[in-house]
PDB file of C-alpha atoms in Angstrom:
ATOM      1  CA  UNK M   1       0.008   0.003  -0.020  1.00 51.00           C
ATOM      2  CA  UNK M   2       1.170   3.575  -0.492  1.00 55.00           C
ATOM      3  CA  UNK M   3       2.739   5.318   2.391  1.00 53.00           C
ATOM      4  CA  UNK M   4       0.114   8.066   2.414  1.00 53.00           C
ATOM      5  CA  UNK M   5      -2.675   5.555   3.157  1.00 53.00           C
ATOM      6  CA  UNK M   6      -1.090   4.478   6.532  1.00 53.00           C
ATOM      7  CA  UNK M   7      -0.397   8.248   7.471  1.00 57.00           C
ATOM      8  CA  UNK M   8      -3.104   9.595   9.625  1.00 55.00           C
ATOM      9  CA  UNK M   9      -3.378  12.202  12.234  1.00 54.00           C
ATOM     10  CA  UNK M  10      -2.842  10.943  15.715  1.00 54.00           C
ATOM     11  CA  UNK M  11      -5.931  11.006  18.060  1.00 57.00           C
ATOM     12  CA  UNK M  12      -6.241  14.303  19.940  1.00 58.00           C
ATOM     13  CA  UNK M  13      -4.416  14.618  23.115  1.00 62.00           C
ATOM     14  CA  UNK M  14      -5.831  15.270  26.516  1.00 59.00           C
ATOM     15  CA  UNK M  15      -2.743  17.307  27.549  1.00 60.00           C
ATOM     16  CA  UNK M  16      -1.450  19.739  25.052  1.00 58.00           C
ATOM     17  CA  UNK M  17       2.312  19.277  24.714  1.00 60.00           C
ATOM     18  CA  UNK M  18       2.943  22.823  23.225  1.00 62.00           C
ATOM     19  CA  UNK M  19       5.700  25.024  24.560  1.00 66.00           C
ATOM     20  CA  UNK M  20       3.261  27.776  25.726  1.00 83.00           C
ATOM     21  CA  UNK M  21       3.141  26.497  29.387  1.00 87.00           C
ATOM     22  CA  UNK M  22       4.313  29.809  30.894  1.00 88.00           C
ATOM     23  CA  UNK M  23       1.632  31.765  29.223  1.00 92.00           C
ATOM     24  CA  UNK M  24      -1.032  29.153  30.124  1.00 93.00           C
ATOM     25  CA  UNK M  25       0.135  29.225  33.713  1.00 94.00           C
ATOM     26  CA  UNK M  26      -0.066  33.184  33.615  1.00 93.00           C
ATOM     27  CA  UNK M  27      -3.646  32.879  32.404  1.00 94.00           C
ATOM     28  CA  UNK M  28      -4.339  30.306  34.957  1.00 96.00           C
ATOM     29  CA  UNK M  29      -3.097  32.530  37.690  1.00 96.00           C
ATOM     30  CA  UNK M  30      -5.471  35.307  36.449  1.00 94.00           C
ATOM     31  CA  UNK M  31      -8.371  32.957  36.466  1.00 95.00           C
ATOM     32  CA  UNK M  32      -7.510  31.674  40.124  1.00 97.00           C
ATOM     33  CA  UNK M  33      -7.298  35.338  41.278  1.00 96.00           C
ATOM     34  CA  UNK M  34     -10.735  36.026  39.711  1.00 95.00           C
ATOM     35  CA  UNK M  35     -12.051  33.079  41.486  1.00 96.00           C
ATOM     36  CA  UNK M  36     -10.573  34.136  44.744  1.00 97.00           C
ATOM     37  CA  UNK M  37     -11.804  37.660  44.566  1.00 96.00           C
ATOM     38  CA  UNK M  38     -15.320  36.529  43.672  1.00 96.00           C
ATOM     39  CA  UNK M  39     -15.357  33.979  46.535  1.00 96.00           C
ATOM     40  CA  UNK M  40     -14.048  36.577  48.941  1.00 96.00           C
ATOM     41  CA  UNK M  41     -16.568  39.196  47.966  1.00 94.00           C
ATOM     42  CA  UNK M  42     -19.473  36.898  47.869  1.00 93.00           C
ATOM     43  CA  UNK M  43     -18.869  35.209  51.126  1.00 92.00           C
ATOM     44  CA  UNK M  44     -17.858  38.606  52.706  1.00 90.00           C
ATOM     45  CA  UNK M  45     -21.400  39.754  51.938  1.00 90.00           C
ATOM     46  CA  UNK M  46     -22.646  37.244  54.314  1.00 90.00           C
ATOM     47  CA  UNK M  47     -21.253  39.386  57.146  1.00 88.00           C
ATOM     48  CA  UNK M  48     -24.240  41.667  56.349  1.00 86.00           C
ATOM     49  CA  UNK M  49     -26.767  39.087  57.394  1.00 87.00           C
ATOM     50  CA  UNK M  50     -29.144  40.291  60.081  1.00 86.00           C
ATOM     51  CA  UNK M  51     -27.469  43.674  59.942  1.00 85.00           C
ATOM     52  CA  UNK M  52     -28.840  47.152  58.845  1.00 84.00           C
ATOM     53  CA  UNK M  53     -27.147  47.302  55.480  1.00 85.00           C
ATOM     54  CA  UNK M  54     -28.139  50.826  54.682  1.00 83.00           C
ATOM     55  CA  UNK M  55     -26.620  52.048  57.924  1.00 84.00           C
ATOM     56  CA  UNK M  56     -23.448  50.291  57.162  1.00 85.00           C
ATOM     57  CA  UNK M  57     -23.354  51.667  53.614  1.00 84.00           C
ATOM     58  CA  UNK M  58     -23.767  55.253  54.886  1.00 84.00           C
ATOM     59  CA  UNK M  59     -20.985  54.709  57.567  1.00 84.00           C
ATOM     60  CA  UNK M  60     -18.722  53.331  54.806  1.00 83.00           C
ATOM     61  CA  UNK M  61     -19.429  56.402  52.669  1.00 84.00           C
ATOM     62  CA  UNK M  62     -18.701  58.711  55.495  1.00 84.00           C
ATOM     63  CA  UNK M  63     -15.446  56.861  56.316  1.00 88.00           C
ATOM     64  CA  UNK M  64     -14.369  57.123  52.772  1.00 86.00           C
ATOM     65  CA  UNK M  65     -15.334  60.887  52.606  1.00 84.00           C
ATOM     66  CA  UNK M  66     -17.624  60.354  49.701  1.00 83.00           C
ATOM     67  CA  UNK M  67     -20.483  62.698  48.949  1.00 82.00           C
ATOM     68  CA  UNK M  68     -23.828  60.993  49.742  1.00 79.00           C
ATOM     69  CA  UNK M  69     -25.240  62.903  46.679  1.00 84.00           C
ATOM     70  CA  UNK M  70     -22.963  61.235  44.186  1.00 83.00           C
ATOM     71  CA  UNK M  71     -24.231  58.702  41.821  1.00 83.00           C
ATOM     72  CA  UNK M  72     -22.198  55.819  43.274  1.00 82.00           C
ATOM     73  CA  UNK M  73     -23.178  56.723  46.848  1.00 83.00           C
ATOM     74  CA  UNK M  74     -26.856  56.806  45.972  1.00 86.00           C
ATOM     75  CA  UNK M  75     -26.650  53.502  44.183  1.00 86.00           C
ATOM     76  CA  UNK M  76     -24.868  51.905  47.112  1.00 84.00           C
ATOM     77  CA  UNK M  77     -27.418  53.245  49.639  1.00 85.00           C
ATOM     78  CA  UNK M  78     -30.243  52.075  47.431  1.00 85.00           C
ATOM     79  CA  UNK M  79     -28.846  48.574  47.009  1.00 86.00           C
ATOM     80  CA  UNK M  80     -28.229  48.412  50.815  1.00 86.00           C
ATOM     81  CA  UNK M  81     -31.810  49.488  51.410  1.00 85.00           C
ATOM     82  CA  UNK M  82     -33.240  46.689  49.233  1.00 87.00           C
ATOM     83  CA  UNK M  83     -30.915  43.919  50.267  1.00 88.00           C
ATOM     84  CA  UNK M  84     -32.418  40.967  52.095  1.00 89.00           C
ATOM     85  CA  UNK M  85     -30.884  37.916  53.795  1.00 90.00           C
ATOM     86  CA  UNK M  86     -32.190  35.780  50.899  1.00 92.00           C
ATOM     87  CA  UNK M  87     -30.452  38.129  48.259  1.00 91.00           C
ATOM     88  CA  UNK M  88     -27.174  37.859  50.230  1.00 92.00           C
ATOM     89  CA  UNK M  89     -27.384  34.088  50.334  1.00 94.00           C
ATOM     90  CA  UNK M  90     -28.105  33.944  46.611  1.00 94.00           C
ATOM     91  CA  UNK M  91     -25.209  36.247  45.865  1.00 93.00           C
ATOM     92  CA  UNK M  92     -22.881  34.079  48.150  1.00 94.00           C
ATOM     93  CA  UNK M  93     -24.068  30.909  46.264  1.00 95.00           C
ATOM     94  CA  UNK M  94     -23.583  32.505  42.810  1.00 96.00           C
ATOM     95  CA  UNK M  95     -20.046  33.536  43.913  1.00 96.00           C
ATOM     96  CA  UNK M  96     -19.210  30.013  45.070  1.00 96.00           C
ATOM     97  CA  UNK M  97     -20.390  28.602  41.659  1.00 96.00           C
ATOM     98  CA  UNK M  98     -18.517  31.290  39.722  1.00 96.00           C
ATOM     99  CA  UNK M  99     -15.308  30.767  41.687  1.00 97.00           C
ATOM    100  CA  UNK M 100     -15.510  26.983  41.366  1.00 97.00           C
ATOM    101  CA  UNK M 101     -15.778  27.497  37.529  1.00 96.00           C
ATOM    102  CA  UNK M 102     -12.677  29.877  37.606  1.00 96.00           C
ATOM    103  CA  UNK M 103     -10.723  27.385  39.869  1.00 97.00           C
ATOM    104  CA  UNK M 104     -11.472  24.479  37.622  1.00 97.00           C
ATOM    105  CA  UNK M 105     -10.442  26.465  34.578  1.00 97.00           C
ATOM    106  CA  UNK M 106      -7.311  27.618  36.374  1.00 97.00           C
ATOM    107  CA  UNK M 107      -6.408  24.006  37.236  1.00 97.00           C
ATOM    108  CA  UNK M 108      -6.879  22.906  33.632  1.00 96.00           C
ATOM    109  CA  UNK M 109      -4.873  25.642  32.246  1.00 95.00           C
ATOM    110  CA  UNK M 110      -2.036  25.198  34.729  1.00 94.00           C
ATOM    111  CA  UNK M 111      -1.864  21.479  33.724  1.00 92.00           C
ATOM    112  CA  UNK M 112      -2.194  22.333  29.919  1.00 89.00           C
ATOM    113  CA  UNK M 113      -5.463  20.461  29.582  1.00 92.00           C
ATOM    114  CA  UNK M 114      -7.001  20.812  26.065  1.00 91.00           C
ATOM    115  CA  UNK M 115     -10.575  21.076  27.518  1.00 94.00           C
ATOM    116  CA  UNK M 116      -9.363  24.013  29.583  1.00 95.00           C
ATOM    117  CA  UNK M 117      -7.994  25.758  26.523  1.00 94.00           C
ATOM    118  CA  UNK M 118     -11.309  25.484  24.760  1.00 95.00           C
ATOM    119  CA  UNK M 119     -13.115  26.598  27.868  1.00 95.00           C
ATOM    120  CA  UNK M 120     -10.933  29.642  28.222  1.00 95.00           C
ATOM    121  CA  UNK M 121     -11.355  30.574  24.679  1.00 96.00           C
ATOM    122  CA  UNK M 122     -15.206  30.193  24.807  1.00 96.00           C
ATOM    123  CA  UNK M 123     -15.606  31.826  28.362  1.00 93.00           C
ATOM    124  CA  UNK M 124     -13.449  34.770  27.354  1.00 94.00           C
ATOM    125  CA  UNK M 125     -15.253  35.296  24.060  1.00 96.00           C
ATOM    126  CA  UNK M 126     -18.593  35.447  25.820  1.00 95.00           C
ATOM    127  CA  UNK M 127     -17.655  38.527  27.660  1.00 93.00           C
ATOM    128  CA  UNK M 128     -16.361  40.432  24.563  1.00 96.00           C
ATOM    129  CA  UNK M 129     -19.652  41.935  23.361  1.00 96.00           C
ATOM    130  CA  UNK M 130     -20.533  43.150  26.918  1.00 95.00           C
ATOM    131  CA  UNK M 131     -17.144  44.639  27.226  1.00 96.00           C
ATOM    132  CA  UNK M 132     -17.424  46.463  23.920  1.00 96.00           C
ATOM    133  CA  UNK M 133     -20.871  47.772  24.861  1.00 96.00           C
ATOM    134  CA  UNK M 134     -19.514  49.034  28.241  1.00 95.00           C
ATOM    135  CA  UNK M 135     -16.563  50.748  26.399  1.00 95.00           C
ATOM    136  CA  UNK M 136     -18.995  52.507  24.031  1.00 96.00           C
ATOM    137  CA  UNK M 137     -21.445  53.619  26.778  1.00 95.00           C
ATOM    138  CA  UNK M 138     -18.943  54.260  29.591  1.00 92.00           C
ATOM    139  CA  UNK M 139     -15.426  54.491  28.196  1.00 93.00           C
ATOM    140  CA  UNK M 140     -12.576  54.601  30.678  1.00 94.00           C
ATOM    141  CA  UNK M 141      -9.140  53.247  31.294  1.00 95.00           C
ATOM    142  CA  UNK M 142     -10.287  50.439  33.485  1.00 94.00           C
ATOM    143  CA  UNK M 143     -12.865  49.196  31.036  1.00 94.00           C
ATOM    144  CA  UNK M 144     -10.308  49.525  28.103  1.00 96.00           C
ATOM    145  CA  UNK M 145      -7.753  47.541  30.258  1.00 95.00           C
ATOM    146  CA  UNK M 146     -10.299  44.768  31.019  1.00 93.00           C
ATOM    147  CA  UNK M 147     -11.249  44.478  27.445  1.00 95.00           C
ATOM    148  CA  UNK M 148      -7.793  44.458  26.019  1.00 96.00           C
ATOM    149  CA  UNK M 149      -6.655  41.923  28.504  1.00 93.00           C
ATOM    150  CA  UNK M 150      -9.548  39.656  27.723  1.00 94.00           C
ATOM    151  CA  UNK M 151      -9.084  40.075  24.016  1.00 96.00           C
ATOM    152  CA  UNK M 152      -5.453  39.211  24.334  1.00 95.00           C
ATOM    153  CA  UNK M 153      -6.300  35.940  26.169  1.00 94.00           C
ATOM    154  CA  UNK M 154      -8.966  35.120  23.709  1.00 96.00           C
ATOM    155  CA  UNK M 155      -6.717  35.649  20.684  1.00 96.00           C
ATOM    156  CA  UNK M 156      -3.813  33.705  22.308  1.00 95.00           C
ATOM    157  CA  UNK M 157      -6.112  30.804  23.154  1.00 94.00           C
ATOM    158  CA  UNK M 158      -7.526  30.815  19.537  1.00 95.00           C
ATOM    159  CA  UNK M 159      -3.939  30.836  18.340  1.00 93.00           C
ATOM    160  CA  UNK M 160      -3.064  27.896  20.616  1.00 91.00           C
ATOM    161  CA  UNK M 161      -5.987  25.838  19.491  1.00 90.00           C
ATOM    162  CA  UNK M 162      -5.311  26.637  15.726  1.00 90.00           C
ATOM    163  CA  UNK M 163      -1.578  25.649  16.245  1.00 86.00           C
ATOM    164  CA  UNK M 164      -2.595  22.459  17.830  1.00 83.00           C
ATOM    165  CA  UNK M 165      -4.868  21.415  15.041  1.00 82.00           C
ATOM    166  CA  UNK M 166      -2.275  21.930  12.353  1.00 79.00           C
ATOM    167  CA  UNK M 167      -0.842  18.683  10.900  1.00 77.00           C
ATOM    168  CA  UNK M 168       2.440  17.426  12.430  1.00 68.00           C
ATOM    169  CA  UNK M 169       5.347  17.889   9.801  1.00 68.00           C
ATOM    170  CA  UNK M 170       6.916  14.794   8.425  1.00 61.00           C
TER     171      UNK M 170
END
């Protein structure tokens, strides 16, 4: 038989052997930090259970010397006025779920798992339309920084997956 008949592409790998491990581990670190921040914030809100959140919000604004008439101040006090224990538990539960997803993704990227590369690509791409909208409506250096960082990660992960799908040279 001709040699080309016996040549076929090897089955996909579960662990990507590419040399981009340092970049993947950097992205994994970012994802782990996002998970830790979400978990800390969500569970930290449980400290507000059975407390007067509006009074605590006003005290915080006073301690930070923020005008109570500012947009952020009014939004914070309004949110504190309408918060309930059930809402706090729901936010805490959502933060646990979100952080678990980020930690699993970080683990997969740290260990160069192919599924995590696809997950990072897709989960990052999902945020891009929202980030573009936010830049158009409320442009600012923080929003631009978040968008450009996320875009760089998405482009890098796309490049990694395209490189992995190319045929192996003879």
